[in-house]
mmCIF file of C-alpha atoms in Angstrom:
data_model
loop_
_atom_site.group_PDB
_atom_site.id
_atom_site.type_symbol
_atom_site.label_atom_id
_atom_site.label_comp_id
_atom_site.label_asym_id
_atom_site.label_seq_id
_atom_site.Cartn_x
_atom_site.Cartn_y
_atom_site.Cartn_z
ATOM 1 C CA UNK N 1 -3.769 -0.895 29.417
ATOM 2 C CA UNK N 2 -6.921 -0.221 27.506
ATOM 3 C CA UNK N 3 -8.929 -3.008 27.037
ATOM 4 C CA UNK N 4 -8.263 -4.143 22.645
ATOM 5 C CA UNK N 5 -9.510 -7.471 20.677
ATOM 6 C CA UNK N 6 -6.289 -7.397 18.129
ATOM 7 C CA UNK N 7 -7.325 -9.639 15.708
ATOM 8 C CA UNK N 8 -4.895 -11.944 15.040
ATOM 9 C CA UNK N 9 -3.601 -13.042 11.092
ATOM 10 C CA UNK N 10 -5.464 -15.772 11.391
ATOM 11 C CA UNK N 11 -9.065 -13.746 12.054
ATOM 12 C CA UNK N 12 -8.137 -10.829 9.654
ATOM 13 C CA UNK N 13 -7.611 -13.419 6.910
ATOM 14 C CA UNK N 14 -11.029 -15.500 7.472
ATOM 15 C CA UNK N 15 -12.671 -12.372 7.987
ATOM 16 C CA UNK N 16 -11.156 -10.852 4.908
ATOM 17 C CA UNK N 17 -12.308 -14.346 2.510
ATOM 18 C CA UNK N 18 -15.619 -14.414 3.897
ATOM 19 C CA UNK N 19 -18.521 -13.643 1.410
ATOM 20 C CA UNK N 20 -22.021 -13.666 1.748
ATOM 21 C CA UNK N 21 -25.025 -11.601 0.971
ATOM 22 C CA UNK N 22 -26.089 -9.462 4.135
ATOM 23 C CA UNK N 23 -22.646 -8.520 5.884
ATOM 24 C CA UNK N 24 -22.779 -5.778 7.948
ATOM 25 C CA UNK N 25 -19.689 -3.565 9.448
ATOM 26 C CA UNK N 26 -19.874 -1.431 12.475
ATOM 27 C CA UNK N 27 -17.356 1.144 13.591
ATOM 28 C CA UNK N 28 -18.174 3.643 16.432
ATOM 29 C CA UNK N 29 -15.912 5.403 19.016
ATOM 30 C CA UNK N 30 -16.568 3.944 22.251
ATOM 31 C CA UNK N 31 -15.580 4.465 26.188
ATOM 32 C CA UNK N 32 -15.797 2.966 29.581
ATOM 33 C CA UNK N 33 -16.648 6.265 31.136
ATOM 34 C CA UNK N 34 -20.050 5.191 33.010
ATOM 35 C CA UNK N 35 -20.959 8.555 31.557
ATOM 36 C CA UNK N 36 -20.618 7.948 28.138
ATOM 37 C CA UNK N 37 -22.647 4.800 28.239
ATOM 38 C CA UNK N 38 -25.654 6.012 26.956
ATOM 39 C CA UNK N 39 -24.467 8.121 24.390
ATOM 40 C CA UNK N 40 -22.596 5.519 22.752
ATOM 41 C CA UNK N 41 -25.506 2.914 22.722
ATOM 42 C CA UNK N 42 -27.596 5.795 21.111
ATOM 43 C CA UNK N 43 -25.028 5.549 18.652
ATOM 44 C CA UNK N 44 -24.843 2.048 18.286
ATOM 45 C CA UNK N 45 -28.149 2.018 17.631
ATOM 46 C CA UNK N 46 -28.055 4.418 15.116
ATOM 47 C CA UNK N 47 -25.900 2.190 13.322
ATOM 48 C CA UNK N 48 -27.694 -0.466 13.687
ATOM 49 C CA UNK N 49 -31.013 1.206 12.297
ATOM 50 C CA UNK N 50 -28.640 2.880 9.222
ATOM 51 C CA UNK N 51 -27.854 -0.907 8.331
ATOM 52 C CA UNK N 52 -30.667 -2.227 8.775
ATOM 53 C CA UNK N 53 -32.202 0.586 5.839
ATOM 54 C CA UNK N 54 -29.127 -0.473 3.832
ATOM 55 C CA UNK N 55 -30.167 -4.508 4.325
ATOM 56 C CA UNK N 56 -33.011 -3.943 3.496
ATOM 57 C CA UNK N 57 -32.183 -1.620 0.124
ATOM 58 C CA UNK N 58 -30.780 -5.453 -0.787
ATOM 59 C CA UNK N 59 -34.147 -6.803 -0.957
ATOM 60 C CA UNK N 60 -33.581 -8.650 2.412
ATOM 61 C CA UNK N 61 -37.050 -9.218 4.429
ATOM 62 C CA UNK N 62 -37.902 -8.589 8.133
ATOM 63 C CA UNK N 63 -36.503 -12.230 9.879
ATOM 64 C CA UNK N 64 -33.357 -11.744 7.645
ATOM 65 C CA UNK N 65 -32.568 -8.408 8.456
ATOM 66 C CA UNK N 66 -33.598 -9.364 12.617
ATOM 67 C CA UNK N 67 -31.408 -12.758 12.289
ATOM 68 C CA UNK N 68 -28.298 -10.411 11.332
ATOM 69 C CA UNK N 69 -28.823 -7.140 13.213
ATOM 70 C CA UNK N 70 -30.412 -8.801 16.922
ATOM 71 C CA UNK N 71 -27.173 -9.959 18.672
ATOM 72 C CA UNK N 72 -25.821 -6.493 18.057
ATOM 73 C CA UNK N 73 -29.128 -4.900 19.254
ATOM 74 C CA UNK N 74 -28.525 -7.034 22.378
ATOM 75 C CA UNK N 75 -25.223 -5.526 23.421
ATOM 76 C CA UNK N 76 -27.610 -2.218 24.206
ATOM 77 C CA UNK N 77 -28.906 -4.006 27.576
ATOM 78 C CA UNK N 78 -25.629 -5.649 28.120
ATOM 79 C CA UNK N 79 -24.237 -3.249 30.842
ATOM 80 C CA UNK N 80 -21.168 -5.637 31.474
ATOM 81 C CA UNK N 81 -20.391 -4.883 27.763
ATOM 82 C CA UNK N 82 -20.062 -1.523 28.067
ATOM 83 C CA UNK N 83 -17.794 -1.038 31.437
ATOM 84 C CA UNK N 84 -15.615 -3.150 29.217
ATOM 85 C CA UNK N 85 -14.945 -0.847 26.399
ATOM 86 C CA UNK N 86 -11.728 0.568 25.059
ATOM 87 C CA UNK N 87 -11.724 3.774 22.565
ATOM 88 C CA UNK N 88 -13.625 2.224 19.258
ATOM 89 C CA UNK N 89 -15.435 -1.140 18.842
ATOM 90 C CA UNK N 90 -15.734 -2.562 15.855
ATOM 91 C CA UNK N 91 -19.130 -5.385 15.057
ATOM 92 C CA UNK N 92 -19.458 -7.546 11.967
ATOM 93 C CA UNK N 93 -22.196 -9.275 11.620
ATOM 94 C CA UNK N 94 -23.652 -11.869 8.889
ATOM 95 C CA UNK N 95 -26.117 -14.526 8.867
ATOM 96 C CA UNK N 96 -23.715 -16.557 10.270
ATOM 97 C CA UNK N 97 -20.830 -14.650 11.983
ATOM 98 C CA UNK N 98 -21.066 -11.975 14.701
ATOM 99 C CA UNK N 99 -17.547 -10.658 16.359
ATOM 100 C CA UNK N 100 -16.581 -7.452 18.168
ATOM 101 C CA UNK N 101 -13.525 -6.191 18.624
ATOM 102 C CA UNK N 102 -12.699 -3.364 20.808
ATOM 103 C CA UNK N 103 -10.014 -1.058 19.765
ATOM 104 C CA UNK N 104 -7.385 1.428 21.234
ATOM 105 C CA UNK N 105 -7.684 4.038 18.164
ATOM 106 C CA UNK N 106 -10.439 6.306 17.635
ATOM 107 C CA UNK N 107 -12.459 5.776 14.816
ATOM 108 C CA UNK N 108 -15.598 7.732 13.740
ATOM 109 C CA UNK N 109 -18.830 6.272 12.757
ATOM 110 C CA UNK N 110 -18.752 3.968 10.130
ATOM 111 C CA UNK N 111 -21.735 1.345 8.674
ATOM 112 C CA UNK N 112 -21.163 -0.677 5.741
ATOM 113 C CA UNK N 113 -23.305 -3.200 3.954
ATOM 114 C CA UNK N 114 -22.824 -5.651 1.489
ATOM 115 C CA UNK N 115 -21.173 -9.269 0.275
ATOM 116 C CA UNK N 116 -18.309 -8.812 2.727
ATOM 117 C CA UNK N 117 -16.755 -7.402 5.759
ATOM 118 C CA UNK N 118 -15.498 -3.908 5.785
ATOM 119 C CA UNK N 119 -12.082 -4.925 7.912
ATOM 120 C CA UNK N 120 -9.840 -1.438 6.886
ATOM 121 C CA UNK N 121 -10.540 -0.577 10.740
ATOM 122 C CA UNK N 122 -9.094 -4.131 11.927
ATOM 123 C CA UNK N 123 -6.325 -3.716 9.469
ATOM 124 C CA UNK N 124 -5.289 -0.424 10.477
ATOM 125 C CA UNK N 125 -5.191 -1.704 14.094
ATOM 126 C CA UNK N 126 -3.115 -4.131 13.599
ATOM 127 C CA UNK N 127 -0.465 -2.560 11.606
ATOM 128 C CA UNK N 128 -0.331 1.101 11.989
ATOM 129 C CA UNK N 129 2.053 2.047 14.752
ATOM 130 C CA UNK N 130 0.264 4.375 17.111
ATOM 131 C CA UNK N 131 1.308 3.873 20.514
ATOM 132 C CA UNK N 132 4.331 2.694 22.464
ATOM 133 C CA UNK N 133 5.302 2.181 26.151
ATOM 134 C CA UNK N 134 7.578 4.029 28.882
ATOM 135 C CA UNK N 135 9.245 2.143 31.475
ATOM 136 C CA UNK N 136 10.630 3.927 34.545
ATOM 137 C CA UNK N 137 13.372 2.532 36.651
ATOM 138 C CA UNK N 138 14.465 4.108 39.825
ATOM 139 C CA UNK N 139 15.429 2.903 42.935
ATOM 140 C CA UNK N 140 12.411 4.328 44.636
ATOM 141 C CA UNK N 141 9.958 3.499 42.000
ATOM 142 C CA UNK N 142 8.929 1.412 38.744
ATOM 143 C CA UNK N 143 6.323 2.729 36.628
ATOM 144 C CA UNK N 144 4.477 1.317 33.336
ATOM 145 C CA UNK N 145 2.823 3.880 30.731
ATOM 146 C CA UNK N 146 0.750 3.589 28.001
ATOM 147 C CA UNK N 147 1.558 6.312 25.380
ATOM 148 C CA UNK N 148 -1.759 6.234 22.871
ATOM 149 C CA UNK N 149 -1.223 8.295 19.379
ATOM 150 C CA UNK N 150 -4.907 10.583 20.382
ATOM 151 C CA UNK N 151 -5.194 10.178 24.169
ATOM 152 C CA UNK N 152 -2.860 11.020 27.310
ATOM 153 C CA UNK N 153 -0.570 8.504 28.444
ATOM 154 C CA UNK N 154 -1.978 5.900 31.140
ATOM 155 C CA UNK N 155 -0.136 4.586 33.735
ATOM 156 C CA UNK N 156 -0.838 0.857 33.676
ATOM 157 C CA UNK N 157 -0.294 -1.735 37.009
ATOM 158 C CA UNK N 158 2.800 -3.855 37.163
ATOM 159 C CA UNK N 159 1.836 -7.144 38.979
ATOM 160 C CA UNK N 160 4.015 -9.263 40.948
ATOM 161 C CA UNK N 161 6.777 -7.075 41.997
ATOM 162 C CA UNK N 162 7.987 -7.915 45.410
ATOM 163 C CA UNK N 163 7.606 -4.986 48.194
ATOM 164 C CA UNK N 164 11.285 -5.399 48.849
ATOM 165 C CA UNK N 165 12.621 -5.501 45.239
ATOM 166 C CA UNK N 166 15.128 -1.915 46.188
ATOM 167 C CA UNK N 167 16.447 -4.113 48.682
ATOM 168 C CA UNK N 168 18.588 -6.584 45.974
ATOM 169 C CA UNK N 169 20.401 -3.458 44.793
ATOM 170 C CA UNK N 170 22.154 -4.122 48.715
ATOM 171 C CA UNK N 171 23.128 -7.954 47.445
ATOM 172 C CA UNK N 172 25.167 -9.502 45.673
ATOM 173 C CA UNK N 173 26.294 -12.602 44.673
ATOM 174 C CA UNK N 174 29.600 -14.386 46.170
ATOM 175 C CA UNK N 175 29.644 -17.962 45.718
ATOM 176 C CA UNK N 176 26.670 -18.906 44.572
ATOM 177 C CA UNK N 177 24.768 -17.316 47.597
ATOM 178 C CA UNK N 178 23.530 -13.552 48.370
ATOM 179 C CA UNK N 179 25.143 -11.595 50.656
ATOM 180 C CA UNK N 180 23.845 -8.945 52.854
ATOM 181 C CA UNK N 181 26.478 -6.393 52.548
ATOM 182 C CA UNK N 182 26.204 -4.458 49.544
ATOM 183 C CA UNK N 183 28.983 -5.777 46.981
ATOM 184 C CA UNK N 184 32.060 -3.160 46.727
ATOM 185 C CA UNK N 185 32.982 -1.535 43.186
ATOM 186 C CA UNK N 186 31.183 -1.530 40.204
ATOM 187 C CA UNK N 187 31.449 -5.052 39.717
ATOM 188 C CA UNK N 188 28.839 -5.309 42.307
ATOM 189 C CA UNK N 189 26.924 -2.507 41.627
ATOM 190 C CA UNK N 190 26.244 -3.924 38.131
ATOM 191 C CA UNK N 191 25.312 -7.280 39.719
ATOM 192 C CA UNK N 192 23.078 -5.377 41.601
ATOM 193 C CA UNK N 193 21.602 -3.376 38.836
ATOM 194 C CA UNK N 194 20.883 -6.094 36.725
ATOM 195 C CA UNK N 195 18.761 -8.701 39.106
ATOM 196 C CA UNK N 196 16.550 -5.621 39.613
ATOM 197 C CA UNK N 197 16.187 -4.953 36.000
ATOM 198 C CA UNK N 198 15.886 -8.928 35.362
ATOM 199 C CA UNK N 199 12.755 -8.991 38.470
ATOM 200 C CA UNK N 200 11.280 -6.124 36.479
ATOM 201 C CA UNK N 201 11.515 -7.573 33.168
ATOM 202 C CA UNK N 202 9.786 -10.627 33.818
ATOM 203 C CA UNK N 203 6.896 -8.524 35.283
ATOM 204 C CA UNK N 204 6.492 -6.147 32.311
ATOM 205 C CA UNK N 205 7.253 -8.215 29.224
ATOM 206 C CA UNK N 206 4.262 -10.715 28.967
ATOM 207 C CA UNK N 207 2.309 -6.568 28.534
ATOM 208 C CA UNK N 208 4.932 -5.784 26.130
ATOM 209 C CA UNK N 209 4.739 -8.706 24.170
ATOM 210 C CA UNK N 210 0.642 -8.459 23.994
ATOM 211 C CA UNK N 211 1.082 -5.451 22.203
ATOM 212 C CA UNK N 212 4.432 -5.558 19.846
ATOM 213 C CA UNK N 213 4.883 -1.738 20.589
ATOM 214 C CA UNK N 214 8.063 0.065 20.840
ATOM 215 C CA UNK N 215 9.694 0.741 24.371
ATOM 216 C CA UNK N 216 11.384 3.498 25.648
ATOM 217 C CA UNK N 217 13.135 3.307 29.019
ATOM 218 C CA UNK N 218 13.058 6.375 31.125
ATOM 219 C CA UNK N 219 16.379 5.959 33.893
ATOM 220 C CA UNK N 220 19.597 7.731 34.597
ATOM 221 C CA UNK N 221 22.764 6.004 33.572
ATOM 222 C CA UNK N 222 22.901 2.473 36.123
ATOM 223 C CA UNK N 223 19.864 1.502 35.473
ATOM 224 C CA UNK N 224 19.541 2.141 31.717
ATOM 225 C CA UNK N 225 22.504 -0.043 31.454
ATOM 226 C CA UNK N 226 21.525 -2.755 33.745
ATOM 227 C CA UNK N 227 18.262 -2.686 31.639
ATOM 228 C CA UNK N 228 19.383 -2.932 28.280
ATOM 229 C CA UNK N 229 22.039 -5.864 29.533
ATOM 230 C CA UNK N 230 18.909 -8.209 30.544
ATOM 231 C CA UNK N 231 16.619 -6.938 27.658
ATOM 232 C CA UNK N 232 14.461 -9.811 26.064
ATOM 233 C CA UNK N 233 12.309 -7.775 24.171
ATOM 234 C CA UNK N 234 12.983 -6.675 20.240
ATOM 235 C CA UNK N 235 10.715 -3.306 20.810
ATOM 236 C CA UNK N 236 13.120 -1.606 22.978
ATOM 237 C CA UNK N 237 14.629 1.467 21.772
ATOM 238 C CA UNK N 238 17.886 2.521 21.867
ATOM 239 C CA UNK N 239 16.822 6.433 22.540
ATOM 240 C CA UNK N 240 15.866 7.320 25.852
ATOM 241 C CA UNK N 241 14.648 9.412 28.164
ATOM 242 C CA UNK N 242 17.689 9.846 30.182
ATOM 243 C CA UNK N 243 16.062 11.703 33.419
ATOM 244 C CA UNK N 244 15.054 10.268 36.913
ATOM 245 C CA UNK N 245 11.591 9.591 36.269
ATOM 246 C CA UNK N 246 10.226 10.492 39.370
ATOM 247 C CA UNK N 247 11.162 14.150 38.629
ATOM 248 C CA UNK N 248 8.951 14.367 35.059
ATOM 249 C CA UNK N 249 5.373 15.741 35.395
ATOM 250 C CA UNK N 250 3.063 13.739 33.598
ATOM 251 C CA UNK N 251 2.957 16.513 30.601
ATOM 252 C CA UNK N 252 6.790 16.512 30.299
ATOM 253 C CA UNK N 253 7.128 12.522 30.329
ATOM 254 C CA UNK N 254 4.352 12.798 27.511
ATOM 255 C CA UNK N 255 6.263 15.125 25.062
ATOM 256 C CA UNK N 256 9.397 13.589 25.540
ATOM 257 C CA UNK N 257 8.181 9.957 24.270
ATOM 258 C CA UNK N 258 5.815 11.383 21.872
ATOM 259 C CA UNK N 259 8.978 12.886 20.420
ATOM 260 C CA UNK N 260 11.005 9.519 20.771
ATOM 261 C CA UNK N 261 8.006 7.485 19.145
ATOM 262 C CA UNK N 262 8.122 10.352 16.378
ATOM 263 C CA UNK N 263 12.034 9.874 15.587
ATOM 264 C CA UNK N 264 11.665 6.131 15.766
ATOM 265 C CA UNK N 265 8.569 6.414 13.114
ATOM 266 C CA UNK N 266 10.183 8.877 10.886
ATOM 267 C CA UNK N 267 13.771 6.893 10.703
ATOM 268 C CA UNK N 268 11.676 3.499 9.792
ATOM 269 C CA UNK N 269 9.755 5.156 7.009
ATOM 270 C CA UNK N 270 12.829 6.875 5.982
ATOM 271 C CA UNK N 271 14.946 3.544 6.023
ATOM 272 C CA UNK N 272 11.774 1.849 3.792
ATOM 273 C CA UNK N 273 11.453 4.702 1.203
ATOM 274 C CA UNK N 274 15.339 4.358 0.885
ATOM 275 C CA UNK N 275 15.066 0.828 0.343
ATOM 276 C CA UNK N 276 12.199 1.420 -1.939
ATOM 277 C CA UNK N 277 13.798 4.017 -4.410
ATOM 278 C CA UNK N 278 16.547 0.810 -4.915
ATOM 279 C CA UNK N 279 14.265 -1.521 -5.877
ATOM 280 C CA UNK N 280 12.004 0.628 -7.712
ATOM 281 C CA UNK N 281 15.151 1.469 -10.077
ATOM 282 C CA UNK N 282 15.376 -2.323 -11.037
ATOM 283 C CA UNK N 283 11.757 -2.911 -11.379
ATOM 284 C CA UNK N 284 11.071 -4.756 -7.952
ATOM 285 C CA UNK N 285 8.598 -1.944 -6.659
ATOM 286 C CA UNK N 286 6.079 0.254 -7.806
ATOM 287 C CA UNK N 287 3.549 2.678 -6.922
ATOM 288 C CA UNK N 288 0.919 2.229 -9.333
ATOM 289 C CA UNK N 289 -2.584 0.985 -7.947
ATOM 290 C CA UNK N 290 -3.534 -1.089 -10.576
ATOM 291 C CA UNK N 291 0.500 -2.727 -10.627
ATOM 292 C CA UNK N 292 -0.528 -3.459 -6.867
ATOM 293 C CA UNK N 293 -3.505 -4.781 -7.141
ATOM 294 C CA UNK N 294 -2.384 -7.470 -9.628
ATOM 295 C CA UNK N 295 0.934 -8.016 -8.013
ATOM 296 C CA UNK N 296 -1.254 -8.369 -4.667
ATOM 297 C CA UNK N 297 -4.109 -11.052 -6.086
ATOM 298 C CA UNK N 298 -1.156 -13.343 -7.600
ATOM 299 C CA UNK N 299 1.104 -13.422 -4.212
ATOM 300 C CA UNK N 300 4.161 -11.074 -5.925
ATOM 301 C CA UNK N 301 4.072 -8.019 -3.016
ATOM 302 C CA UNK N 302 6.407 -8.968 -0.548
ATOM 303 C CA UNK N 303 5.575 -5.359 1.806
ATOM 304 C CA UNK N 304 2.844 -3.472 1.323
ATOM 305 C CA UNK N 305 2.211 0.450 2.900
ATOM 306 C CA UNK N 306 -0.743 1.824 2.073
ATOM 307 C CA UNK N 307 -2.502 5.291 3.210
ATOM 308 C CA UNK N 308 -4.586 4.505 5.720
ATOM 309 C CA UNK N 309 -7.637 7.270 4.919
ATOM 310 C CA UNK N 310 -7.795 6.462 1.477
ATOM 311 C CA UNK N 311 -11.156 6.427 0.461
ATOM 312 C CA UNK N 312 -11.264 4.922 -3.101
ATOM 313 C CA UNK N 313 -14.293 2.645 -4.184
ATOM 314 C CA UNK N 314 -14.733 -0.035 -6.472
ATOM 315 C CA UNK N 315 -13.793 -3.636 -7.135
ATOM 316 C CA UNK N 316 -11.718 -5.849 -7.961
ATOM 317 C CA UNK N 317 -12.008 -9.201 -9.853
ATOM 318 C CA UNK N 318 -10.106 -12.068 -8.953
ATOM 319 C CA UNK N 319 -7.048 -11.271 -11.251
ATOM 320 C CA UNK N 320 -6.878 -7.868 -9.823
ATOM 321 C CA UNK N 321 -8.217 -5.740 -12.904
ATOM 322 C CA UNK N 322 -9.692 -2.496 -11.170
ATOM 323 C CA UNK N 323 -12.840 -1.132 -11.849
ATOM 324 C CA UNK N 324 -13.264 2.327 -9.548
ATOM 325 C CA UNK N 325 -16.781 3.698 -8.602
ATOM 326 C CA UNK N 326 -17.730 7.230 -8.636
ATOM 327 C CA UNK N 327 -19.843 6.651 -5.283
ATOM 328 C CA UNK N 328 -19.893 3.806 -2.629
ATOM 329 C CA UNK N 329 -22.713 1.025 -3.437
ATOM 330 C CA UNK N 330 -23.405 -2.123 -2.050
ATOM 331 C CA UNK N 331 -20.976 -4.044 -4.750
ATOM 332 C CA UNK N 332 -17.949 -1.877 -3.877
ATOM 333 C CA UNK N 333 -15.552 -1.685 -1.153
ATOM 334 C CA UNK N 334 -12.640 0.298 -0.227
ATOM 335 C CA UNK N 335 -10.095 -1.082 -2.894
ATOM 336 C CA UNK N 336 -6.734 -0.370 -1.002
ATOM 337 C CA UNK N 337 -8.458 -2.451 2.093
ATOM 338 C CA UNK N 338 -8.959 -5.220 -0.346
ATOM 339 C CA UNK N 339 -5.409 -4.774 -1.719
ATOM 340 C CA UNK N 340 -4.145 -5.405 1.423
ATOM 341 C CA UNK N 341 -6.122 -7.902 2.376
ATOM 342 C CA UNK N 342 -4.627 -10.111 -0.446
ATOM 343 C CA UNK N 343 -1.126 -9.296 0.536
ATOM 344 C CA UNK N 344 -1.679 -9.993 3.804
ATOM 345 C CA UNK N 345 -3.260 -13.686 2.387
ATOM 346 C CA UNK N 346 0.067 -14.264 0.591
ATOM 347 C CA UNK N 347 2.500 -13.681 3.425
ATOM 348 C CA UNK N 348 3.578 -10.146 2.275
ATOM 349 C CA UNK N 349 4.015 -7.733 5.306
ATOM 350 C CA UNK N 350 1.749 -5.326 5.226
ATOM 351 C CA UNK N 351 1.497 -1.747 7.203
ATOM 352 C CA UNK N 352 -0.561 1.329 7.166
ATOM 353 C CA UNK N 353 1.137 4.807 6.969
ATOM 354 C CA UNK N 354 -0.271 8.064 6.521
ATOM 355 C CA UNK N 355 -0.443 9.482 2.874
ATOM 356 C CA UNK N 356 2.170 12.356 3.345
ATOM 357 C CA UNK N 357 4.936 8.657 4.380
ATOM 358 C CA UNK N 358 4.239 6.942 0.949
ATOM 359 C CA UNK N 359 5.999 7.899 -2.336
ATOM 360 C CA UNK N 360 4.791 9.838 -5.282
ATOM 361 C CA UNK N 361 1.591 11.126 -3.167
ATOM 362 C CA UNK N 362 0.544 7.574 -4.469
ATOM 363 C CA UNK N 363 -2.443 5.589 -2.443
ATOM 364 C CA UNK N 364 -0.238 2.618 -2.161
ATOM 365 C CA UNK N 365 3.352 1.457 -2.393
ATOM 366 C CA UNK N 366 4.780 -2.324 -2.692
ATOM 367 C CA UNK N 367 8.166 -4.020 -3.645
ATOM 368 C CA UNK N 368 8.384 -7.405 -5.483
ATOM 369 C CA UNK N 369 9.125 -10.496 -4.793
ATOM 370 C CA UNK N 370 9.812 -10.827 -8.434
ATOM 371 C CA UNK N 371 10.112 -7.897 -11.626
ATOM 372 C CA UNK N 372 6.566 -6.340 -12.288
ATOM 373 C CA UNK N 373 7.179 -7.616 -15.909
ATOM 374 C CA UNK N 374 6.669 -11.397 -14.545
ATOM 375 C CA UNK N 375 2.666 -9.987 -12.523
ATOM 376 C CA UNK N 376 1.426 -9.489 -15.838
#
């Protein structure tokens, strides 16, 4: 698996509150390829010199701007750093913070400067569903992949599985104890099926569970079975990729989960914008930015989806009024970001969708936890 530093809630909602004078955000597309290295520190330090114009547009002086810009000039000469990358990374710095957070999506470059962090990248991260995994279960063979929304699938190592782990498909269990002969009927068979699937499991779940993504089981008809019987883990889904997986080239396995992942998207947003037209009719959802902004500073969204490329600028005061900006300035910030970032503060779930998911070609989309009449 990729190398990622998912922030958790707890990081995306101190990073989110914190304000102060001189806070930089970093976004560049990044790689572990030993021949991308130097590319992508020539970018970095691009970045770094773009903010450092913009810090200093603030009327911050020399050991200012050098107090909040040197640890990320450091990570040039770091080569450990680098060999350790994923597909983005991500760098806030302050006068007093400096994190980095590698990420699986791609991201473009991206420098922002002002009284807080720029976290749209983290939140995106963290709540837009871009990749899922495929497990393969054959007799011959377990495999692990890695399905990425803008890069092939990667096949990722499974640790700890015995070298003999076909052989318990030959036992099964009479008395208490395992018996060498392999158990008659399909009682047995099952038995069989299902230790294998349970040894597997406990291999492949602690990944699983790192991540939150869906699943997607590629087996023929035993094993499937035996698999879902044992299953521990919520993100498994119920279609499959009912082929032998030993027989899929690595192009075929692709489009097949890509298309799975695809269905499984598509039927959640359809389920949500079902849901939403319900509660929308009795005034416990809306579409309206500036509704959602309000709703979102006083704690009344219960889910938020917003569109994940919006790029609208402005701000927002602490009651949620909306003031928009024409251009981006040092004041402003990306207002859905900020929108979300307050649901997200109040418990509300929160997700990122593309625009062409939400309702009413609208920026943003929330239901209540109470009528809209009750935000004002």
């Amino acid at each position: 698996m990729l190398p990622s530093d998912i922030p958790t809630h707890e990081d995306l909602l101190e990073l989110t509150e914190y304000r102060g004078e001189g806070s930089v955000s970093i976004a560049i597309p990044a790689s572990s390829a030993p021949n991308e290295s130097e590319a992508l520190r020539l970018e970095l330090r691009a970045a770094v010199s773009q903010a450092a114009k913009e810090l200093e547009q603030l009327g911050l002086d020399k050991s200012q701007i050098a107090k909040i810009l040197d640890p990320a000039k450091q990570l040039e000469s770091d080569p450990e750093f680098w060999r350790a990358q994923s597909r983005s990374l991500v760098i806030l710095a302050s006068p007093d913070r400096f994190r980095t957070f590698r990420l699986a999506n791609r991201l473009g470059q991206h420098v922002a400067v002002g009284d807080r962090f720029d976290v749209g990248a983290l939140l995106r991260a963290t709540t837009f569903p871009n990749c899922g995994f495929v497990l393969g279960l054959s007799r011959g063979e377990v495999t692990l992949f890695e399905v990425l929304a803008d890069a092939k699938p990667r096949q990722l190592p499974i640790e700890g599985l015995p070298d003999d782990l076909p052989s318990v498909l030959e036992h099964a269990t009479t008395g208490g104890r395992f018996d060498r002969q392999r158990a008659q009927g399909t009682t047995g068979d099952r038995i069989g099926h299902e230790r294998f699937a349970r040894i597997v499991q406990e291999q492949v779940i602690p990944i699983l569970r790192e991540s939150g993504a869906p699943l997607i089981l590629a087996a023929t008809g035993d094993f499937d079975t035996a698999y879902r019987a044992v299953n521990e883990y919520q993100g498994l889904l119920e279609q499959r990729i009912g082929a032998h997986p030993g027989s899929l080239a690595a192009g075929e396995l692709d489009a097949k989960a890509r298309g799975i992942l695809d269905d499984h998207y598509r039927g959640e947003i359809n389920s949500w914008r079902e849901e939403f037209g319900t509660k929308r009719s009795n005034g416990h959802a809306t579409t309206s930015i500036n509704e959602v902004a309000k709703a979102a500073s006083q704690g009344a969204i219960a889910e938020l989806y917003f569109d994940m490329d919006s790029t609208l600028e402005g701000e927002l005061d602490e009651h949620g009024k909306l003031t928009r900006a024409d251009v981006p300035g040092p004041h402003t910030y990306a207002i859905v970001d900020e929108v979300a970032a307050r649901a997200l503060k109040h418990g509300a779930k929160v997700r990122a969708v593309r625009r062409g998911d939400l309702v009413d070609g609208a920026e943003v989309a929330a239901t209540l936890r109470y009528p809209l009449e009750a935000t004002a």
